[in-house]
Amino acid sequence: MTEQPNRPNLLGGADNQKPALTPEQIARKASARASWHRKASKPVSVWMMVLFVSIFVHRWIPNSIWLMVHMVALGLITNSILIWSQHFTEALLKNRRPDEERGGQVKRVYALNAGIVVLMVGVVFGIYPLTIVGSVAVGGIVAYHGLYLLKQLRQALPARFDATVRFYIAAAWLLPVGATFGAILANDSLSTDWHMRLLVAHESVNVLGFVGITVIGTLMTLWPTMLRTKMHPRALDFSKKALGLMCAGIAVTVTGALAGWRPVAMTGLGVYLVGVAIAATLMVKTCTKKRPIEYTTLSVAAGVAWLMVGVLVNIVMLATHDFADLKLRATTPIFVAGFLLQVLLGAMSYLLPVGMGGGPAAVRAANKEFTRFSFGRIAIINLCLIFFALPASITGSWVRATTSVLGALTLALFIPFMLRGVKKSIAARKEVIAARARGEAPVNRTPEDVAPAAPRARRELLIGSGAVLAAVAAGVAVNPSSTGLRRFMAAGNSAEGTGATTRVAVEANGNMRFVPASVEVPVGNRLIIDVKNVDQTNVHDLALATGVDTGRIDPGQTKTLDAGVITSDVDGWCTIIGHRAMGMTFKVVATGAAGQSGTNQAGSDHSGHGAHQHSMSGSTMTSADIDLAGETGADFTPRDAVLVPLDKPDFGTLSTEGGRRVHRMTFDVAENENEIAPGVRMKSWTYDGRYMGPVLHGARGDLFEITLKNGGTMGHSIDFHAGMVSPDGNMRTIAPGEQLTYRFEARGSGIWLYHCSTMPMSSHVAAGMFGAVVIDPDSIAPVDHEWVLVQNETYLTDTGQQSKGAKLTEVSPEGVAAGVPTVTMFNGHATQYVKKPLEAKVGQRVRMWVLAAGPSKGISFHVVGSQFDTVYKEGGYLLREGRDAFGVTGGHAQSLDLASAQGGFVEMEFLEPGTYTFVNHSFAEAERGARGLIKVTR
């Protein structure tokens, strides 16, 4: 209807008295973001951008899988729930909040995001206190949101759909429980069984509870609105039953998981699945009136379907696996990409145009952009997800890579379509505002003018399916032997399954061998391998190059590996670090495979089953891969090189027994990460949590009693060179959870090596399981400073991950065998005494104990600018204050030469102030890090 010239316009004045709006004013007015939820939605846009960037650079991000999952779950989903549950609460209760409360609502959203960032920093960089702070912040803010909704519910008049708000409140109060479980999971001290039980509870509360209940509760009213049709007459009854069953199912699932009762947890998931099925039935009944043909409804429907699939897969896993053997990571893409992202993007594609407002024409114009290529996008996303979720033995690593990239790019299309939609909405609002400012009626467009074009469903589905098939074909073409799909893609291939099954029994033993080490299987037969670990102390596994594996097998345990249909020779090995290098390999020989002999080396998914399994994909790093001039980590503390005096206890207790000193201490074996050079952290095996064990100090006749407790995940042991005891019991390998007591008398003086003697010894020593025992010679002279320097070398391979901003590495058994170290260092770090020099004064006497710990290299110890007047090596003096063994005086020495496992000390005085460098004079080792500084002042 056309406005009259003298009627008030939008600015409150008469048209003949108010100047026309300028184009700039029209643009500002059209693009103004006045509503509170638009301001609050900004973090969602930021998280979306960060997520899609992370997908393509995740290889270089530490803990990238966890991070991307939580970018979706916390950054996108939790933010959206806080915003839109408030929006729908006001709409359902017909109780709009006053404008003065909007600022507080926006502040809560931004506080939530601050908590999310703190939590992510804590987990990614392993700073547990930050993890706790972030978890408390996120859980607390969402719990307060629930209280805020409850306050609105009590203030409002009874409403038909207030049940939905009640479920919003219940869902909000579930998140703090899930956040608590998550914080506990971040603690690495949990056993495998408890970790998986808590993980089941964590995912059930957060994904199925907090998100699932909120989504299903919202769809009761949003689904028919998105379809632009009437609500089903029994929608309220259906929804109440569905949500009630979902809440009950979550409670039963969590109880069963925490108590370790798998049947109870399965029952809970079954009850939950029935609840979701009731809600899905309601959605289908609503669709009978109007089919979903736009991206908004298709995406949400697909998301709910994947929710049901994920729950069903978890039920099957619980029915067939103990908690400790669950592989919940298999359902991560189902819940994250299938359920969370598709529901979110579908709902936002509908809600954003509505939220931007501007009248029906603006809403429809924006909606037209949001829903472009609807059927094609849905086909690509869901077909790619199917291929990605299939076992790697079927798809192969390259097919998973190509389909995941295509799926991610298709999901990312939401961003340009959203920007186009926003642009169209603003343009439509500009047109309306400009027309009214001129006193004209806006152009009257019919709904057909701005309605989305009728989708060409068949054409789009064909294009989408073709794109996915092309991605699959590309993945197969890159490495045909990596995938079981090849037999379906090549007619007449001799690898077609015969229908027969070959089943073999294989033992993994303490000699680091599989028995038998190879099996022959006719081409086309399915191979089943029953692997039993008969080693009484070590964990083993069997991984095949196709990407399938048994997982870790404890001593005495048997696991079954389904190798699938055998089409060519396949290599296998134990992935526990060092075991493959010691000969623990396996081979499947395909008989009757004419022209198909060869090793399938494609799969890479077998690596990384635990912190101490070795990826064979990376070559040994060189010293050139490390910046020794770089800065050490912020949390790295240099080891004190000062030898603890005899009258002070080591890190244990010091007592007397029959007039002799007794040193009692406990060595707690831990498998963790340590910085060993600037920008380099290592998956270490340690005796006290640090790379290189503690230095012990005693005198001849002292007794040492060491309790070794194996808190690791594989067998470990200890061998003290300072003792003269039978190796049979004292040096035996003990399994995880076991302990032994090692008692010896210090009979001879010197600096003695101790180390892990579990095979392969070289890998255990290179991983940090070594240390020194100093036993003073009789009547040793006092000195002003007494330092201990233990040299060792290690051989590293880059895991491709990062930890606390540094490269995360692990021992390379191949590097040990090759004999070229990556890093050579003193006291467990390559540059600590360059960054923090030792200190002395002119004229002070200094004693430096030196031990070559190996595992293979010795040392020629030299101090640049000084000479040694006392040299003690392997139990005897070569020089003592300038006098040799024949009484000749005046001699000095320039170096102390030690082979691996040898030790001694040197003494000197510094005549002038300055900075003196101590090095391994085998300069190749010095250049790998075996150097430090002594700062001498007057």
XYZ file of N, CA, C and O in Angstrom, residues 694-828:
540
model
N 67.709 -40.102 38.211
C 68.467 -39.309 39.187
C 69.892 -39.828 39.378
O 70.191 -40.990 39.091
N 70.756 -38.942 39.856
C 72.136 -39.305 40.191
C 72.180 -39.695 41.667
O 71.774 -38.917 42.538
N 72.668 -40.910 41.966
C 72.802 -41.386 43.341
C 74.248 -41.206 43.795
O 75.180 -41.268 42.984
N 74.455 -41.017 45.085
C 75.788 -40.727 45.608
C 76.010 -41.507 46.894
O 75.193 -41.437 47.820
N 77.108 -42.258 46.948
C 77.443 -43.019 48.150
C 78.935 -43.219 48.266
O 79.723 -42.692 47.482
N 79.320 -43.996 49.269
C 80.719 -44.346 49.489
C 80.839 -45.864 49.498
O 79.852 -46.594 49.610
N 82.064 -46.358 49.412
C 82.263 -47.802 49.439
C 81.725 -48.372 50.746
O 81.932 -47.803 51.817
N 81.011 -49.481 50.621
C 80.408 -50.101 51.796
C 78.958 -49.714 52.009
O 78.253 -50.365 52.794
N 78.486 -48.640 51.356
C 77.071 -48.249 51.487
C 76.176 -49.311 50.848
O 76.575 -50.010 49.904
N 74.966 -49.403 51.376
C 73.946 -50.287 50.815
C 72.907 -49.453 50.073
O 72.508 -48.383 50.546
N 72.483 -49.961 48.937
C 71.427 -49.315 48.160
C 70.257 -50.298 48.008
O 70.468 -51.460 47.637
N 69.059 -49.816 48.318
C 67.856 -50.638 48.172
C 66.845 -49.859 47.338
O 66.259 -48.880 47.806
N 66.685 -50.314 46.127
C 65.827 -49.588 45.173
C 64.594 -50.440 44.881
O 64.711 -51.624 44.526
N 63.428 -49.840 45.053
C 62.178 -50.487 44.674
C 61.768 -49.944 43.320
O 61.569 -48.737 43.156
N 61.687 -50.847 42.348
C 61.291 -50.466 40.997
C 59.818 -50.788 40.813
O 59.397 -51.936 40.953
N 59.011 -49.771 40.539
C 57.578 -49.946 40.300
C 57.280 -49.600 38.845
O 57.581 -48.490 38.401
N 56.717 -50.538 38.140
C 56.439 -50.319 36.714
C 55.043 -49.721 36.541
O 54.044 -50.432 36.547
N 55.001 -48.420 36.401
C 53.746 -47.728 36.139
C 53.520 -47.467 34.669
O 52.642 -46.686 34.297
N 54.310 -48.125 33.804
C 54.186 -47.924 32.371
C 53.186 -48.875 31.751
O 52.383 -49.514 32.439
N 53.271 -49.011 30.438
C 52.336 -49.867 29.708
C 53.038 -51.039 29.041
O 52.422 -51.764 28.263
N 54.333 -51.228 29.354
C 55.083 -52.335 28.786
C 56.135 -52.762 29.809
O 56.286 -52.138 30.864
N 56.839 -53.856 29.534
C 57.826 -54.350 30.475
C 59.044 -53.449 30.572
O 59.506 -52.897 29.573
N 59.567 -53.293 31.794
C 60.796 -52.532 32.035
C 61.621 -53.234 33.113
O 61.119 -54.129 33.820
N 62.864 -52.798 33.286
C 63.763 -53.412 34.262
C 64.836 -52.405 34.640
O 64.800 -51.245 34.204
N 65.828 -52.849 35.442
C 66.944 -51.963 35.796
C 68.183 -52.807 36.077
O 68.089 -53.923 36.607
N 69.324 -52.270 35.690
C 70.620 -52.927 35.883
C 71.580 -51.895 36.450
O 71.919 -50.919 35.779
N 72.017 -52.096 37.727
C 72.975 -51.198 38.363
C 74.377 -51.771 38.188
O 74.722 -52.814 38.772
N 75.222 -51.090 37.419
C 76.604 -51.517 37.256
C 77.374 -51.378 38.561
O 78.421 -52.018 38.726
N 76.876 -50.586 39.493
C 77.579 -50.372 40.759
C 77.453 -51.546 41.711
O 78.130 -51.591 42.737
N 76.574 -52.497 41.395
C 76.383 -53.656 42.268
C 76.970 -54.919 41.666
O 77.183 -55.023 40.453
N 77.234 -55.880 42.527
C 77.721 -57.193 42.090
C 76.706 -58.221 42.584
O 76.825 -58.782 43.680
N 75.656 -58.423 41.766
C 74.542 -59.282 42.144
C 74.169 -60.168 40.958
O 74.549 -59.895 39.817
N 73.401 -61.206 41.254
C 72.929 -62.080 40.183
C 71.898 -61.340 39.329
O 70.947 -60.761 39.863
N 72.044 -61.408 38.020
C 71.051 -60.726 37.165
C 69.684 -61.399 37.166
O 68.698 -60.769 36.816
N 69.643 -62.685 37.547
C 68.433 -63.472 37.311
C 67.187 -62.837 37.905
O 66.160 -62.717 37.236
N 67.248 -62.461 39.166
C 66.067 -61.881 39.797
C 66.071 -60.370 39.795
O 65.054 -59.720 39.525
N 67.239 -59.781 40.069
C 67.314 -58.330 40.221
C 67.069 -57.581 38.917
O 66.465 -56.508 38.913
N 67.534 -58.151 37.836
C 67.470 -57.427 36.563
C 66.366 -57.944 35.654
O 66.331 -57.604 34.463
N 65.454 -58.713 36.199
C 64.394 -59.276 35.367
C 63.428 -58.173 34.921
O 63.255 -57.164 35.595
N 62.810 -58.398 33.795
C 61.789 -57.479 33.293
C 60.489 -57.716 34.050
O 60.060 -58.864 34.216
N 59.886 -56.643 34.521
C 58.612 -56.760 35.224
C 57.508 -56.151 34.375
O 57.709 -55.156 33.674
N 56.355 -56.770 34.423
C 55.214 -56.331 33.632
C 54.592 -55.075 34.234
O 54.842 -54.754 35.408
N 53.776 -54.340 33.486
C 53.084 -53.164 34.034
C 52.305 -53.517 35.298
O 51.628 -54.541 35.364
N 52.450 -52.669 36.311
C 51.758 -52.881 37.577
C 52.551 -53.675 38.582
O 52.192 -53.715 39.773
N 53.659 -54.300 38.156
C 54.467 -55.098 39.076
C 55.601 -54.253 39.662
O 55.871 -53.135 39.218
N 56.285 -54.814 40.688
C 57.428 -54.136 41.276
C 58.442 -55.179 41.745
O 58.116 -56.355 41.926
N 59.684 -54.733 41.930
C 60.736 -55.586 42.492
C 61.650 -54.730 43.356
O 61.667 -53.497 43.225
N 62.390 -55.387 44.223
C 63.361 -54.686 45.074
C 64.759 -55.143 44.694
O 65.040 -56.349 44.625
N 65.624 -54.186 44.423
C 66.996 -54.431 43.955
C 67.922 -53.908 45.056
O 67.952 -52.722 45.334
N 68.703 -54.812 45.668
C 69.576 -54.426 46.791
C 71.010 -54.802 46.438
O 71.279 -55.912 45.977
N 71.913 -53.844 46.616
C 73.319 -54.131 46.351
C 74.207 -53.314 47.282
O 73.801 -52.284 47.841
N 75.437 -53.784 47.434
C 76.456 -53.075 48.209
C 77.437 -52.421 47.257
O 77.859 -53.029 46.260
N 77.783 -51.172 47.551
C 78.763 -50.451 46.742
C 80.160 -50.896 47.148
O 80.687 -50.457 48.175
N 80.769 -51.770 46.371
C 82.088 -52.316 46.729
C 83.232 -51.559 46.066
O 84.344 -51.540 46.587
N 82.991 -50.975 44.890
C 84.067 -50.306 44.184
C 83.738 -48.858 43.901
O 82.574 -48.489 43.722
N 84.742 -48.008 43.873
C 84.534 -46.581 43.635
C 84.491 -46.297 42.133
O 84.949 -47.077 41.310
N 83.920 -45.146 41.813
C 83.810 -44.717 40.431
C 82.423 -44.155 40.163
O 81.594 -44.019 41.064
N 82.188 -43.795 38.923
C 80.841 -43.387 38.509
C 80.297 -44.502 37.633
O 80.896 -44.882 36.630
N 79.153 -45.032 38.054
C 78.613 -46.256 37.482
C 77.282 -45.966 36.760
O 76.462 -45.203 37.242
N 77.120 -46.644 35.649
C 75.884 -46.520 34.872
C 74.806 -47.435 35.440
O 75.097 -48.532 35.916
N 73.568 -46.976 35.432
C 72.429 -47.894 35.560
C 71.494 -47.629 34.380
O 71.417 -46.514 33.855
N 70.774 -48.669 33.968
C 69.934 -48.537 32.778
C 68.910 -49.658 32.750
O 69.016 -50.659 33.467
N 67.918 -49.512 31.894
C 66.928 -50.555 31.662
C 67.580 -51.644 30.817
O 68.258 -51.358 29.828
N 67.377 -52.897 31.208
C 67.993 -54.008 30.476
C 66.972 -54.819 29.706
O 67.239 -55.944 29.287
N 65.770 -54.264 29.530
C 64.741 -54.938 28.744
C 65.025 -54.737 27.261
O 65.387 -53.634 26.825
N 64.870 -55.792 26.502
C 65.132 -55.704 25.074
C 64.029 -54.897 24.381
O 62.860 -55.012 24.758
N 64.376 -54.084 23.375
C 65.739 -53.775 22.939
C 66.357 -52.706 23.841
O 65.806 -51.613 23.980
N 67.474 -53.056 24.472
C 68.099 -52.150 25.446
C 68.432 -50.802 24.830
O 68.286 -49.766 25.475
N 68.882 -50.817 23.582
C 69.294 -49.555 22.957
C 68.127 -48.571 22.899
O 68.298 -47.369 23.159
N 66.938 -49.064 22.581
C 65.775 -48.177 22.514
C 65.376 -47.688 23.898
O 65.008 -46.525 24.071
N 65.437 -48.570 24.902
C 65.056 -48.163 26.258
C 66.023 -47.112 26.811
O 65.599 -46.161 27.468
N 67.319 -47.294 26.549
C 68.293 -46.296 27.022
C 68.114 -44.986 26.262
O 68.080 -43.898 26.852
N 67.975 -45.069 24.943
C 67.804 -43.854 24.145
C 66.526 -43.120 24.504
O 66.418 -41.908 24.300
N 65.539 -43.845 25.058
C 64.273 -43.219 25.451
C 64.334 -42.579 26.820
O 63.354 -41.968 27.254
N 65.464 -42.723 27.547
C 65.620 -42.002 28.813
C 65.827 -42.859 30.038
O 65.941 -42.317 31.145
N 65.908 -44.186 29.898
C 65.994 -45.056 31.067
C 67.457 -45.364 31.397
O 67.970 -46.471 31.174
N 68.111 -44.361 31.955
C 69.504 -44.501 32.377
C 69.787 -43.463 33.449
O 69.016 -42.513 33.639
N 70.913 -43.635 34.161
C 71.324 -42.687 35.186
C 72.691 -43.072 35.718
O 73.367 -43.945 35.146
N 73.103 -42.436 36.807
C 74.459 -42.627 37.320
C 74.454 -42.838 38.834
O 73.600 -42.290 39.537
N 75.415 -43.642 39.285
C 75.677 -43.812 40.718
C 77.141 -43.424 40.948
O 78.042 -44.028 40.356
N 77.388 -42.428 41.781
C 78.739 -41.984 42.093
C 79.145 -42.582 43.429
O 78.477 -42.358 44.457
N 80.227 -43.362 43.434
C 80.787 -43.932 44.663
C 82.174 -43.323 44.850
O 83.084 -43.542 44.038
N 82.318 -42.529 45.919
C 83.577 -41.798 46.131
C 84.750 -42.744 46.375
O 84.620 -43.725 47.124
N 85.916 -42.424 45.769
C 87.141 -43.133 46.154
C 87.499 -42.816 47.615
O 87.112 -41.773 48.150
N 88.205 -43.720 48.256
C 88.633 -43.459 49.626
C 89.508 -42.208 49.672
O 90.310 -41.961 48.770
N 89.350 -41.446 50.731
C 90.139 -40.222 50.982
C 90.174 -39.292 49.773
O 91.227 -38.771 49.399
N 89.011 -39.109 49.146
C 88.947 -38.176 48.039
C 89.073 -36.758 48.569
O 88.549 -36.418 49.642
N 89.809 -35.917 47.866
C 90.083 -34.566 48.348
C 88.855 -33.680 48.204
O 88.086 -33.824 47.256
N 88.658 -32.766 49.140
C 87.534 -31.828 49.009
C 87.802 -30.828 47.874
O 88.950 -30.510 47.562
N 86.710 -30.343 47.259
C 86.812 -29.349 46.197
C 85.756 -28.279 46.439
O 84.856 -28.431 47.271
N 85.878 -27.184 45.693
C 84.904 -26.093 45.834
C 83.601 -26.370 45.083
O 82.526 -25.950 45.517
N 83.697 -27.031 43.935
C 82.510 -27.372 43.147
C 82.667 -28.808 42.649
O 83.746 -29.206 42.190
N 81.564 -29.560 42.702
C 81.581 -30.949 42.229
C 80.325 -31.160 41.378
O 79.201 -31.081 41.870
N 80.560 -31.404 40.100
C 79.454 -31.523 39.154
C 79.456 -32.907 38.511
O 80.503 -33.560 38.415
N 78.277 -33.327 38.062
C 78.116 -34.611 37.368
C 77.548 -34.334 35.982
O 76.521 -33.655 35.835
N 78.213 -34.878 34.968
C 77.748 -34.752 33.581
C 77.641 -36.150 32.985
O 78.641 -36.865 32.873
N 76.410 -36.522 32.624
C 76.162 -37.822 31.993
C 75.827 -37.567 30.534
O 74.833 -36.913 30.223
N 76.682 -38.062 29.648
C 76.416 -37.898 28.218
C 75.654 -39.104 27.692
O 75.947 -40.246 28.042
N 74.646 -38.821 26.871
C 74.003 -39.896 26.107
C 73.588 -39.332 24.764
O 73.572 -38.114 24.555
N 73.262 -40.224 23.868
C 72.743 -39.796 22.571
C 71.398 -40.468 22.344
O 71.103 -41.521 22.934
N 70.587 -39.855 21.499
C 69.316 -40.478 21.142
C 69.073 -40.312 19.657
O 69.692 -39.475 18.979
N 68.161 -41.123 19.159
C 67.874 -41.234 17.733
C 66.368 -41.043 17.584
O 65.586 -41.828 18.138
N 65.958 -40.042 16.848
C 64.566 -39.617 16.870
C 63.896 -39.730 15.509
O 64.545 -39.577 14.470
N 62.602 -39.958 15.555
C 61.755 -39.817 14.378
C 60.619 -38.867 14.732
O 60.130 -38.872 15.874
N 60.255 -38.029 13.789
C 59.205 -37.035 14.015
C 57.845 -37.713 13.892
O 57.546 -38.351 12.883
N 57.010 -37.587 14.918
C 55.672 -38.196 14.876
C 54.712 -37.413 14.004
O 53.606 -37.886 13.727
N 55.100 -36.191 13.607
C 54.175 -35.349 12.849
C 53.221 -34.576 13.731
O 52.390 -33.815 13.243
N 53.354 -34.747 15.054
C 52.495 -34.040 15.995
C 53.316 -32.986 16.724
O 54.545 -32.932 16.610
N 52.611 -32.160 17.488
C 53.272 -31.172 18.328
C 52.796 -31.303 19.753
O 51.696 -31.805 20.017
N 53.644 -30.882 20.675
C 53.299 -30.897 22.093
C 53.873 -29.637 22.721
O 55.068 -29.368 22.614
N 53.009 -28.845 23.312
C 53.419 -27.592 23.960
C 54.217 -26.711 22.994
O 55.205 -26.082 23.364
N 53.803 -26.703 21.747
C 54.444 -25.859 20.755
C 55.729 -26.412 20.183
O 56.399 -25.737 19.394
N 56.105 -27.636 20.543
C 57.354 -28.235 20.070
C 57.053 -29.482 19.244
O 55.974 -30.061 19.332
N 58.046 -29.906 18.435
C 57.917 -31.166 17.724
C 57.807 -32.297 18.738
O 58.561 -32.347 19.713
N 56.901 -33.223 18.483
C 56.807 -34.409 19.329
C 57.491 -35.553 18.601
O 57.115 -35.904 17.482
N 58.510 -36.137 19.237
C 59.320 -37.176 18.608
C 59.264 -38.448 19.435
O 58.767 -38.464 20.558
N 59.825 -39.514 18.873
C 59.972 -40.763 19.601
C 61.232 -41.453 19.117
O 61.819 -41.073 18.097
N 61.652 -42.485 19.854
C 62.879 -43.189 19.505
C 62.727 -43.882 18.158
O 61.686 -44.468 17.852
N 63.782 -43.820 17.361
C 63.831 -44.514 16.080
C 64.777 -45.705 16.194
O 66.001 -45.531 16.199
N 64.264 -46.938 16.319
C 65.161 -48.099 16.384
C 66.036 -48.215 15.141
O 67.181 -48.673 15.225
N 65.497 -47.796 13.992
C 66.302 -47.828 12.767
C 67.497 -46.872 12.881
O 68.590 -47.160 12.405
N 67.266 -45.732 13.532
C 68.354 -44.783 13.740
C 69.418 -45.341 14.667
O 70.617 -45.139 14.452
N 68.982 -46.051 15.706
C 69.946 -46.678 16.619
C 70.824 -47.641 15.842
O 72.044 -47.673 15.999
N 70.186 -48.449 14.983
C 70.948 -49.427 14.204
C 71.905 -48.748 13.231
O 73.017 -49.229 13.003
N 71.486 -47.616 12.670
C 72.347 -46.901 11.720
C 73.516 -46.232 12.421
O 74.576 -46.023 11.827
N 73.345 -45.849 13.690
C 74.452 -45.331 14.480
C 74.740 -43.854 14.347
O 75.787 -43.393 14.808
N 73.839 -43.090 13.730
C 74.050 -41.645 13.599
C 73.019 -40.946 14.472
O 71.841 -40.885 14.121
N 73.422 -40.380 15.618
C 72.458 -39.791 16.543
C 71.785 -38.550 15.966
O 72.331 -37.856 15.112
N 70.595 -38.281 16.472
C 69.928 -37.009 16.189
C 70.430 -35.948 17.147
O 70.698 -34.810 16.750
N 70.541 -36.298 18.425
C 70.961 -35.372 19.473
C 71.924 -36.094 20.414
O 71.715 -37.257 20.757
N 72.997 -35.411 20.807
C 73.884 -35.888 21.863
C 73.872 -34.823 22.949
O 73.948 -33.626 22.648
N 73.750 -35.217 24.212
C 73.473 -34.225 25.253
C 74.085 -34.610 26.581
O 74.490 -35.749 26.807
N 74.136 -33.624 27.462
C 74.552 -33.836 28.840
C 73.334 -33.729 29.751
O 72.544 -32.785 29.652
N 73.180 -34.697 30.609
C 72.133 -34.695 31.643
C 70.720 -34.528 31.072
O 69.869 -33.870 31.657
N 70.501 -35.102 29.882
C 69.153 -35.203 29.379
C 68.635 -34.031 28.576
O 67.456 -34.015 28.223
